[in-house]
PDB file of C-alpha atoms in Angstrom:
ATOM      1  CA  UNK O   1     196.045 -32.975 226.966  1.00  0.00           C
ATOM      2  CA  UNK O   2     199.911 -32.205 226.060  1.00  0.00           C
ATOM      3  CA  UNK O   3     202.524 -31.985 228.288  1.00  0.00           C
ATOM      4  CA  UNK O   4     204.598 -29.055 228.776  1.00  0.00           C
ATOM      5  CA  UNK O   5     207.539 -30.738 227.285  1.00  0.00           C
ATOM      6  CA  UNK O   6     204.953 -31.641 224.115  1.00  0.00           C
ATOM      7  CA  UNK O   7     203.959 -27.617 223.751  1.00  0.00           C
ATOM      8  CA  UNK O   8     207.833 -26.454 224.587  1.00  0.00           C
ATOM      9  CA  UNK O   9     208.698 -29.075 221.524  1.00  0.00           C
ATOM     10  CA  UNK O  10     206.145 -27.790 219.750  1.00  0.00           C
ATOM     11  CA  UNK O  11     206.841 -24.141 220.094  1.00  0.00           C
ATOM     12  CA  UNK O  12     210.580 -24.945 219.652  1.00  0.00           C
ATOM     13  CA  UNK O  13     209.451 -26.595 215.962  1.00  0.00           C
ATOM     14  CA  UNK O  14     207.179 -23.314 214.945  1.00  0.00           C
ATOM     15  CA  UNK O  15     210.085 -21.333 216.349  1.00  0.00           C
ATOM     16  CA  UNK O  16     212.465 -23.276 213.778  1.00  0.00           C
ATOM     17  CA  UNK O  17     209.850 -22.876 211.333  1.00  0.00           C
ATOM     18  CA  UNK O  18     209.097 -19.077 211.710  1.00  0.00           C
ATOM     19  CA  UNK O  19     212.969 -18.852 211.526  1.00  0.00           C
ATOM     20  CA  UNK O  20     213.678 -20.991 208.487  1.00  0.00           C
ATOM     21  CA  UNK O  21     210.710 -19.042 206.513  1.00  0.00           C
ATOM     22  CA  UNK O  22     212.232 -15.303 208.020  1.00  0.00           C
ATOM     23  CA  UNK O  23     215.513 -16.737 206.386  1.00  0.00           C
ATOM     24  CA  UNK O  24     213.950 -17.723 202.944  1.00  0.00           C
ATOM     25  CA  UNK O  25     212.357 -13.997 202.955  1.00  0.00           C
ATOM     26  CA  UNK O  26     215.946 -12.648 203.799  1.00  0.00           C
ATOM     27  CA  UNK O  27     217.557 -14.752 200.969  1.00  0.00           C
ATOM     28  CA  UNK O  28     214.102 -13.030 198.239  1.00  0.00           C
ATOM     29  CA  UNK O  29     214.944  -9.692 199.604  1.00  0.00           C
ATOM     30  CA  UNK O  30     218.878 -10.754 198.640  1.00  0.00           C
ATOM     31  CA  UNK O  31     218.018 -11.990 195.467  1.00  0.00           C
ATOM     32  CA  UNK O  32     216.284  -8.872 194.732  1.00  0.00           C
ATOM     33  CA  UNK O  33     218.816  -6.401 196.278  1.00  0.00           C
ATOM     34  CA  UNK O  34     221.925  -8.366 193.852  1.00  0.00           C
ATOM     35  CA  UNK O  35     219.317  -8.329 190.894  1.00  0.00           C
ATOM     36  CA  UNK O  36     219.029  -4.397 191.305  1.00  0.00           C
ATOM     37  CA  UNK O  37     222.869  -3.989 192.055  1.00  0.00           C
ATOM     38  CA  UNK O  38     223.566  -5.877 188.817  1.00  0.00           C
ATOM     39  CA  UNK O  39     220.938  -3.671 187.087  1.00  0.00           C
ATOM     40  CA  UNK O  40     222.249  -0.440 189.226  1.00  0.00           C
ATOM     41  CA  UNK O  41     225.861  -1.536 188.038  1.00  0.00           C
ATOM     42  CA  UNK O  42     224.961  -1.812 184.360  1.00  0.00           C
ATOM     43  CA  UNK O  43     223.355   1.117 183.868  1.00  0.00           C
ATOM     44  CA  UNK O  44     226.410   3.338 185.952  1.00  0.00           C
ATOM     45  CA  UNK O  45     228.833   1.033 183.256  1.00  0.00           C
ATOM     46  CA  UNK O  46     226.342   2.282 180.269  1.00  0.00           C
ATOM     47  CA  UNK O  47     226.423   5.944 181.119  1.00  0.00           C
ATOM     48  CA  UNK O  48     230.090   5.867 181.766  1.00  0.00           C
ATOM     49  CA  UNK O  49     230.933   4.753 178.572  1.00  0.00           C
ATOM     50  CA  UNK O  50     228.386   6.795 176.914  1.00  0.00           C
ATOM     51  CA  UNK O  51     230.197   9.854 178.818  1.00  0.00           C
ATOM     52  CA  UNK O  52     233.383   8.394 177.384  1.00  0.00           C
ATOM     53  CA  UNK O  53     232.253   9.017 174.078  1.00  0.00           C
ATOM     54  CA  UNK O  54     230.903  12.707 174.947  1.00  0.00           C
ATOM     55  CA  UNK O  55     234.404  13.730 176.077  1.00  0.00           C
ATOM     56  CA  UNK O  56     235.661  11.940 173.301  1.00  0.00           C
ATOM     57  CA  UNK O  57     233.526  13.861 170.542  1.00  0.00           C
ATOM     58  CA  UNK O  58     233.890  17.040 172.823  1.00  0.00           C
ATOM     59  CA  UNK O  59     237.909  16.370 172.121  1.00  0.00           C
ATOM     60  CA  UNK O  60     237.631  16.059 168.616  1.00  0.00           C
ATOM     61  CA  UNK O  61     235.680  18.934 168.714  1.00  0.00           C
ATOM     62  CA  UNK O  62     238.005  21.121 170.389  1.00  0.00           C
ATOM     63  CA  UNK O  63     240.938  19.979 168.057  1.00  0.00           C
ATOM     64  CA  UNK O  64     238.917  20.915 164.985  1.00  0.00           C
ATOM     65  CA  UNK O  65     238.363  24.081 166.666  1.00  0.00           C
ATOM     66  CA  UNK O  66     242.073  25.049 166.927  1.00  0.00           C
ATOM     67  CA  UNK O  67     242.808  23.337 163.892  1.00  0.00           C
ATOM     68  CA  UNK O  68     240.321  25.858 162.296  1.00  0.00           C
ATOM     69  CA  UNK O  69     241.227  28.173 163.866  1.00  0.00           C
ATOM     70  CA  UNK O  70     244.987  27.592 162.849  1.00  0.00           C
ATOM     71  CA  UNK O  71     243.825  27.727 159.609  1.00  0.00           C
ATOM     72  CA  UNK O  72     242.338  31.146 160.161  1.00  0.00           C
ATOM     73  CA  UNK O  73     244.816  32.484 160.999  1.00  0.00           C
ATOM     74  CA  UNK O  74     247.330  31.167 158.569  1.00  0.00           C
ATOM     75  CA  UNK O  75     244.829  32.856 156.082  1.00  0.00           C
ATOM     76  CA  UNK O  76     244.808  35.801 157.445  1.00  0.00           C
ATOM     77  CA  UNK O  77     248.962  36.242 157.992  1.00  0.00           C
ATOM     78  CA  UNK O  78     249.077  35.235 154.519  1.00  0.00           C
ATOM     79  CA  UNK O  79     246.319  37.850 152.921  1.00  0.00           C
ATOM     80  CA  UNK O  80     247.984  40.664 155.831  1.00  0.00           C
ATOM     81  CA  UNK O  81     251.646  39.901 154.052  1.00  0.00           C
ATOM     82  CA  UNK O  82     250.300  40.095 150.725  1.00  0.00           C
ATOM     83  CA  UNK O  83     248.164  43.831 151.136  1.00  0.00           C
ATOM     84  CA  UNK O  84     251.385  44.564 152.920  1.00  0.00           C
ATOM     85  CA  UNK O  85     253.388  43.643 149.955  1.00  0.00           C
ATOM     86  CA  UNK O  86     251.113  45.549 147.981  1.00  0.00           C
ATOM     87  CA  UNK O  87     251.509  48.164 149.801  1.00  0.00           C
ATOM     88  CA  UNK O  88     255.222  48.538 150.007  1.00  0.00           C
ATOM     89  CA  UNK O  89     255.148  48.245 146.047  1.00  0.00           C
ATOM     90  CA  UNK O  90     252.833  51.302 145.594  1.00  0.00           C
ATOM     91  CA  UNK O  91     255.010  53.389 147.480  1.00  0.00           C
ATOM     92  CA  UNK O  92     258.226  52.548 146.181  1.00  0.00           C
ATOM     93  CA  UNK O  93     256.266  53.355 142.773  1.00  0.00           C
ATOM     94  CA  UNK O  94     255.698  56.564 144.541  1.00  0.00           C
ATOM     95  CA  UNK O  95     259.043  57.075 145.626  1.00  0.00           C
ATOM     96  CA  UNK O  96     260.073  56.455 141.888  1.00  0.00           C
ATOM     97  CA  UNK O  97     257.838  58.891 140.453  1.00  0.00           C
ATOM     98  CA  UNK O  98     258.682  61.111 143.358  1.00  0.00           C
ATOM     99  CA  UNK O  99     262.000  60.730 142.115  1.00  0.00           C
ATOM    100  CA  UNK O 100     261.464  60.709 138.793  1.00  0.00           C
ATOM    101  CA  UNK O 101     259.357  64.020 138.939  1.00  0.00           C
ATOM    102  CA  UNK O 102     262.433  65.429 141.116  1.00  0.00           C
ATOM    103  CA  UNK O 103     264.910  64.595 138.577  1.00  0.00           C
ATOM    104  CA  UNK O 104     262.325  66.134 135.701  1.00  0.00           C
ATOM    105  CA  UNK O 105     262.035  69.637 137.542  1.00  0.00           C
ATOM    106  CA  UNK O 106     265.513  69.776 138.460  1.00  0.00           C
ATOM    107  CA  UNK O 107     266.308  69.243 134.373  1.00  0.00           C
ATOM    108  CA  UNK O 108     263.616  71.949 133.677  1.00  0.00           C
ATOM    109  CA  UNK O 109     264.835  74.345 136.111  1.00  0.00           C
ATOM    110  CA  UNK O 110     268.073  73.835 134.500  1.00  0.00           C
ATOM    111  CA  UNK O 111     267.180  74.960 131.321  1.00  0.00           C
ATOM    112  CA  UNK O 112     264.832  77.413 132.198  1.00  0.00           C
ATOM    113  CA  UNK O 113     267.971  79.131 133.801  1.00  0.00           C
ATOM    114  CA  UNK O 114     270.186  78.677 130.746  1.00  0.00           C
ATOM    115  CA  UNK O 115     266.672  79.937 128.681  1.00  0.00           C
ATOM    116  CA  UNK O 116     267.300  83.108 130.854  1.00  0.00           C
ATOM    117  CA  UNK O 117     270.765  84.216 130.357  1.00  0.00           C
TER     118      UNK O 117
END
């Protein structure tokens, strides 16, 4: 039969024991909680840069947008001073022939009234 000092040993040794294998679980569990930071951290760096290039194309995007739009509107001030050019033309050709057609009947009423005396 074993002493008390023989079982207090020998629960002190599976006490050691159940220790040293709870710290070998602890040091898995560890190894498996870095191994999915690493992974977790990888993946956060991945989507990060592929947001990067999102904003990135979303940037360009805009800036062909106003550039198009520049464009546009370039177009359309040039085509709006032309008609208005256009425009202005006819009716100075109108005033001319408005003239013109002035002078014409003032000459004809002129010598109508020299046809009458």
């Amino acid at each position: 039969m074993k002493t008390r000092t023989e079982v207090a040993v020998l629960d002190y040794g599976c006490s050691i024991n159940d220790r040293k294998s709870d710290l070998n679980e602890a040091k898995k569990q560890l190894a498996i909680t870095a191994e999915r930071l690493a992974a977790a951290k990888e993946n956060l760096k991945k989507h990060l840069d592929e947001q990067k290039i999102i904003e990135a194309e979303a940037t360009q995007n805009q800036v062909k947008m106003i550039e198009s739009l520049d464009m546009d509107k370039k177009q359309h001030n040039e085509a709006l001073e032309l008609k208005q050019n256009e425009i202005r033309t006819e009716i100075d050709s109108y005033n001319w022939s408005l003239d013109q057609l002035v002078k014409e009947m003032t000459e004809f009423i002129k010598s109508e009234a020299k046809n009458m005396h």
